[in-house]
Amino acid sequence: MKKTSSFLYGLILIVGLGIFTFAIGLIFIGEFTLPDERTYTDLTVEKYSDGWERIRWDGSAESITLPGNYEPEGSHEFVLRKKLDVWDDRDCFLSFNSNKQDVDAYIGDELRYSFSTKSTRVLGSNTPGTMVFIPLHPSDEGKTIKIVLSGDNNYSGVLDEFIVGTQVGIVMYVYNRERYTLLLTLFLLVLGVIAFIIGVSVKIAYRKTLPLFFIGWAMICASLWSLAETDCRQFFVPNFSLLSYMTYLSLIMLPYTVALYFDRLQEGRYRALYMGLAVLEEFSAGIAILLQFFNDTDLSGILPIAFVSIGLTMITYIVTVIPDIIHGRVNSYWLEFIGICGAIIMGIMQMCDYAFLHPTKIHSLYLIIGLLFLIIMAYFRALKDIRNTEREMYAAVQAQESSTAFMTRMSHEMRTPINAILGMNKMILRESKDEHILEYSRDVNSAGNYLLGIVNEVLDLAKVSAGKIEIVPEDYDLMDMIRECYSLARPRAKASRLSFEVDMSDVLPARLRGDRERIIQIITNLLTNAVKYTPEGRITLSVQGKISEGKLLLIVTVTDTGIGVAEENIPYLFDTFTRVGEFNKKRIEGTGLGLTITKQLVDLMGGTISVESELGKGSSFIVMIPQEIRSVEPCGMFSMGPNGDRRVADRHEVFDVLGRILVVDDVAINLRVFSVLLSNTDITVDTAISGTEALEKIGRNKYDIIFIDHLMPGMDGIELKRLIDSMEDNPNSNTPLVMQTANAVVGAKEEYERLGFTDYIAKPIKEEELRKLIRKYII
């Protein structure tokens, strides 16, 4: 079946391509072999280049051949004369390319036609070349026509072929003469614009600059030059004298963009050469444009500079590509190398065509074909680059997800034994009377909390790097938040015999809105860092602010008298796992992640952090975070209140809650921790070491709360909840289900609530939080 399907798919594809090829072939057959069927108007055009004479300033006449190139006289006027032989049954027009000359046409003594852009052109001093249309009537038969061409430029004395016909016929004649060049130029312009847009899009999306961007820019310049050179330009815009200056402006820009393209293509190996060329080309263009506006020169006068710039750019590439070929580096851009070679070959053919056929102007068909070949090769390379970039980004995302999953798993695996250590140690502190045992237990508690802090820092860094840190705004009391920061840092400062001062403005708003917990984390990280690197002296926490646009810019400054940081090392303070300068010579506890996480949290909240430090004299970290104002009442003077540090729960607190709970966990010691944390309460704790045992107990007993571990072998916590919900005659159908897990990731609570759990508690389980949660759902 699969082979039949593949065969049928291939057959359908081949038939479709055959029909498409047949349709395209019909267009070419009609173009080159079948007669013209257009009958909607008279398209008659006849050659009219014979029988013309040149009239010199002294009145002498000489026969000339058109088209041709002749030397103008001192007056820069070129006068032509001919006895008219016109159509006897209708009006017609005599037409030729003015080749940047002013044109006056006389029939007998009558000024029949005049063309000049002196009063309408914006830039320059030359009239642009255009197809002129001199009206002729049957009554002009036998009269003499005199044409005066005036202009002082490189086209003076250059004469194109003359034709006579209807105006529409002449327009179609001009279009037919240049249509292939015109259509291919428009195609090149479209490809250039698309390439430019793709380059910009890739830069925004992937922060990567493709060579396609620069070659697209170069093709836009080349297309504008080709369009501005065509005789059809007068059909595009009404003021074609301005469009004619695209010839010069685009040629000025072309070598600049090509130099940037070659530089990107060769990955900056020869950047000094290309940048030198680019600066020279930009300088020349700038001077030329300035002189143009001051009417000191005409842009056509800088064509030699443009041609020299193009030549130098191509020579530079040829010289630099030789070592690339020798060392095999050209293999990385071989498609575009082939495209460049093709464009150079077609450019040489274009020059040979001009040199041997001597046309009055350049018809850029060969060059446009070469440039089309180049940009198509550039597209192939760009598609390959984009595909590789997507693969790299996918691999990076996969690696990041794997890293995050690993960190989450490690967090769970490390928090589980830490939960047991701290939980059992809590019982020793509560029940032991032996002072030596209590001293050992305090050391265990300190080491356990230190280990937990390291796990939290590494997990926070992984979450920030993965973009999983969320800023959760809430209303909070500013004074209470600063008191909490003070109470967290004061014991460490006291243990290090450091003076700890708080300088808080008493006119700050009392209530604000922001992520209170993350601000506490930022401030305590800075205070902890200050304690670490201050052997003696003082630490000051300054809290100030200023109101701007209805918000408070909270300014927190942590100043110490510690070892300080050398000025050259300050930029590296926030690097991951890094200690700089004097820091790396000290034996300091911690991972070195505190400042990294602090910087990233500040950035997430739209704030800024800066450092002022002097080696040996201390440091100041200044954090500015915008916060919404919820109350204009002043916060008042800072104080810890009559009860001092109230963050730690009183061990003799009366817990008068009665109830029965079930704890499900696959680790026996975690079940033991739960039991001992509630051993001095009136809460009855049942335990289950697996989902199967839990289902049995849930079916037999009524519980006030059921705590379920997430990651359990066999049946995990989510599967257990699903089975609980599907139980018939379940006595615990309305019992709150609380997820207990060591996966302390951002959004975990919301995710578990989405899955149907009533609440969430993180490991290691703190006695105060456990009691608060029990009181919430039982009372």
GROMACS .gro file of N, CA, C and O in nm, residues 498-536:
model
  156
  498LEU      N    1   2.952   4.270   6.285
  498LEU     CA    2   2.939   4.387   6.198
  498LEU      C    3   2.823   4.474   6.246
  498LEU      O    4   2.720   4.424   6.291
  499SER      N    5   2.842   4.604   6.235
  499SER     CA    6   2.734   4.697   6.264
  499SER      C    7   2.637   4.698   6.146
  499SER      O    8   2.680   4.704   6.030
  500PHE      N    9   2.507   4.691   6.175
  500PHE     CA   10   2.405   4.683   6.069
  500PHE      C   11   2.304   4.795   6.091
  500PHE      O   12   2.236   4.800   6.193
  501GLU      N   13   2.297   4.888   5.996
  501GLU     CA   14   2.211   5.004   6.009
  501GLU      C   15   2.110   5.009   5.895
  501GLU      O   16   2.140   4.965   5.784
  502VAL      N   17   1.993   5.065   5.926
  502VAL     CA   18   1.890   5.085   5.824
  502VAL      C   19   1.859   5.234   5.816
  502VAL      O   20   1.827   5.297   5.917
  503ASP      N   21   1.872   5.288   5.695
  503ASP     CA   22   1.841   5.430   5.672
  503ASP      C   23   1.724   5.433   5.574
  503ASP      O   24   1.740   5.420   5.453
  504MET      N   25   1.603   5.450   5.629
  504MET     CA   26   1.481   5.441   5.547
  504MET      C   27   1.405   5.574   5.554
  504MET      O   28   1.379   5.626   5.662
  505SER      N   29   1.370   5.626   5.439
  505SER     CA   30   1.292   5.750   5.434
  505SER      C   31   1.156   5.729   5.497
  505SER      O   32   1.089   5.628   5.470
  506ASP      N   33   1.115   5.824   5.582
  506ASP     CA   34   0.986   5.808   5.651
  506ASP      C   35   0.869   5.865   5.571
  506ASP      O   36   0.755   5.862   5.619
  507VAL      N   37   0.895   5.917   5.449
  507VAL     CA   38   0.786   5.972   5.370
  507VAL      C   39   0.749   5.884   5.251
  507VAL      O   40   0.666   5.921   5.169
  508LEU      N   41   0.808   5.766   5.245
  508LEU     CA   42   0.773   5.674   5.136
  508LEU      C   43   0.631   5.623   5.155
  508LEU      O   44   0.583   5.610   5.269
  509PRO      N   45   0.560   5.591   5.044
  509PRO     CA   46   0.424   5.538   5.058
  509PRO      C   47   0.423   5.409   5.139
  509PRO      O   48   0.510   5.323   5.122
  510ALA      N   49   0.321   5.394   5.226
  510ALA     CA   50   0.317   5.279   5.316
  510ALA      C   51   0.288   5.150   5.241
  510ALA      O   52   0.342   5.045   5.275
  511ARG      N   53   0.201   5.156   5.139
  511ARG     CA   54   0.163   5.035   5.068
  511ARG      C   55   0.197   5.049   4.920
  511ARG      O   56   0.167   5.150   4.856
  512LEU      N   57   0.259   4.943   4.868
  512LEU     CA   58   0.300   4.939   4.728
  512LEU      C   59   0.247   4.812   4.663
  512LEU      O   60   0.197   4.722   4.732
  513ARG      N   61   0.264   4.804   4.532
  513ARG     CA   62   0.228   4.681   4.460
  513ARG      C   63   0.345   4.639   4.374
  513ARG      O   64   0.397   4.716   4.292
  514GLY      N   65   0.387   4.515   4.392
  514GLY     CA   66   0.497   4.457   4.317
  514GLY      C   67   0.520   4.315   4.365
  514GLY      O   68   0.443   4.261   4.446
  515ASP      N   69   0.627   4.252   4.318
  515ASP     CA   70   0.658   4.115   4.362
  515ASP      C   71   0.738   4.123   4.491
  515ASP      O   72   0.861   4.133   4.490
  516ARG      N   73   0.668   4.119   4.600
  516ARG     CA   74   0.729   4.136   4.733
  516ARG      C   75   0.838   4.033   4.760
  516ARG      O   76   0.949   4.068   4.805
  517GLU      N   77   0.810   3.906   4.729
  517GLU     CA   78   0.906   3.800   4.762
  517GLU      C   79   1.034   3.814   4.680
  517GLU      O   80   1.143   3.789   4.732
  518ARG      N   81   1.023   3.857   4.553
  518ARG     CA   82   1.143   3.873   4.472
  518ARG      C   83   1.225   3.994   4.516
  518ARG      O   84   1.348   3.992   4.509
  519ILE      N   85   1.157   4.099   4.563
  519ILE     CA   86   1.231   4.215   4.615
  519ILE      C   87   1.304   4.177   4.743
  519ILE      O   88   1.420   4.216   4.764
  520ILE      N   89   1.240   4.098   4.827
  520ILE     CA   90   1.307   4.048   4.948
  520ILE      C   91   1.430   3.966   4.909
  520ILE      O   92   1.538   3.979   4.969
  521GLN      N   93   1.414   3.881   4.807
  521GLN     CA   94   1.526   3.800   4.761
  521GLN      C   95   1.641   3.887   4.712
  521GLN      O   96   1.758   3.860   4.741
  522ILE      N   97   1.609   3.992   4.638
  522ILE     CA   98   1.713   4.083   4.588
  522ILE      C   99   1.787   4.150   4.703
  522ILE      O  100   1.911   4.152   4.708
  523ILE      N  101   1.711   4.204   4.797
  523ILE     CA  102   1.774   4.279   4.908
  523ILE      C  103   1.857   4.186   4.996
  523ILE      O  104   1.971   4.218   5.034
  524THR      N  105   1.803   4.068   5.029
  524THR     CA  106   1.877   3.975   5.116
  524THR      C  107   2.001   3.920   5.045
  524THR      O  108   2.104   3.897   5.110
  525ASN      N  109   1.992   3.901   4.913
  525ASN     CA  110   2.112   3.860   4.838
  525ASN      C  111   2.222   3.964   4.850
  525ASN      O  112   2.340   3.932   4.873
  526LEU      N  113   2.185   4.091   4.837
  526LEU     CA  114   2.284   4.198   4.846
  526LEU      C  115   2.339   4.210   4.989
  526LEU      O  116   2.459   4.233   5.008
  527LEU      N  117   2.250   4.196   5.089
  527LEU     CA  118   2.295   4.204   5.228
  527LEU      C  119   2.387   4.087   5.262
  527LEU      O  120   2.490   4.103   5.329
  528THR      N  121   2.349   3.966   5.217
  528THR     CA  122   2.432   3.848   5.242
  528THR      C  123   2.568   3.863   5.176
  528THR      O  124   2.673   3.830   5.234
  529ASN      N  125   2.567   3.916   5.054
  529ASN     CA  126   2.692   3.940   4.983
  529ASN      C  127   2.779   4.040   5.059
  529ASN      O  128   2.901   4.024   5.069
  530ALA      N  129   2.717   4.145   5.113
  530ALA     CA  130   2.792   4.246   5.188
  530ALA      C  131   2.855   4.185   5.314
  530ALA      O  132   2.971   4.215   5.347
  531VAL      N  133   2.780   4.099   5.383
  531VAL     CA  134   2.833   4.035   5.504
  531VAL      C  135   2.953   3.947   5.469
  531VAL      O  136   3.055   3.946   5.539
  532LYS      N  137   2.942   3.873   5.358
  532LYS     CA  138   3.049   3.782   5.318
  532LYS      C  139   3.182   3.855   5.297
  532LYS      O  140   3.288   3.805   5.336
  533TYR      N  141   3.175   3.972   5.234
  533TYR     CA  142   3.297   4.039   5.192
  533TYR      C  143   3.334   4.160   5.278
  533TYR      O  144   3.408   4.247   5.234
  534THR      N  145   3.280   4.163   5.399
  534THR     CA  146   3.314   4.270   5.493
  534THR      C  147   3.374   4.209   5.619
  534THR      O  148   3.300   4.162   5.707
  535PRO      N  149   3.506   4.205   5.631
  535PRO     CA  150   3.568   4.145   5.750
  535PRO      C  151   3.536   4.222   5.878
  535PRO      O  152   3.522   4.162   5.984
  536GLU      N  153   3.527   4.353   5.867
  536GLU     CA  154   3.496   4.435   5.984
  536GLU      C  155   3.435   4.567   5.938
  536GLU      O  156   3.451   4.608   5.823
   0.00000   0.00000   0.00000
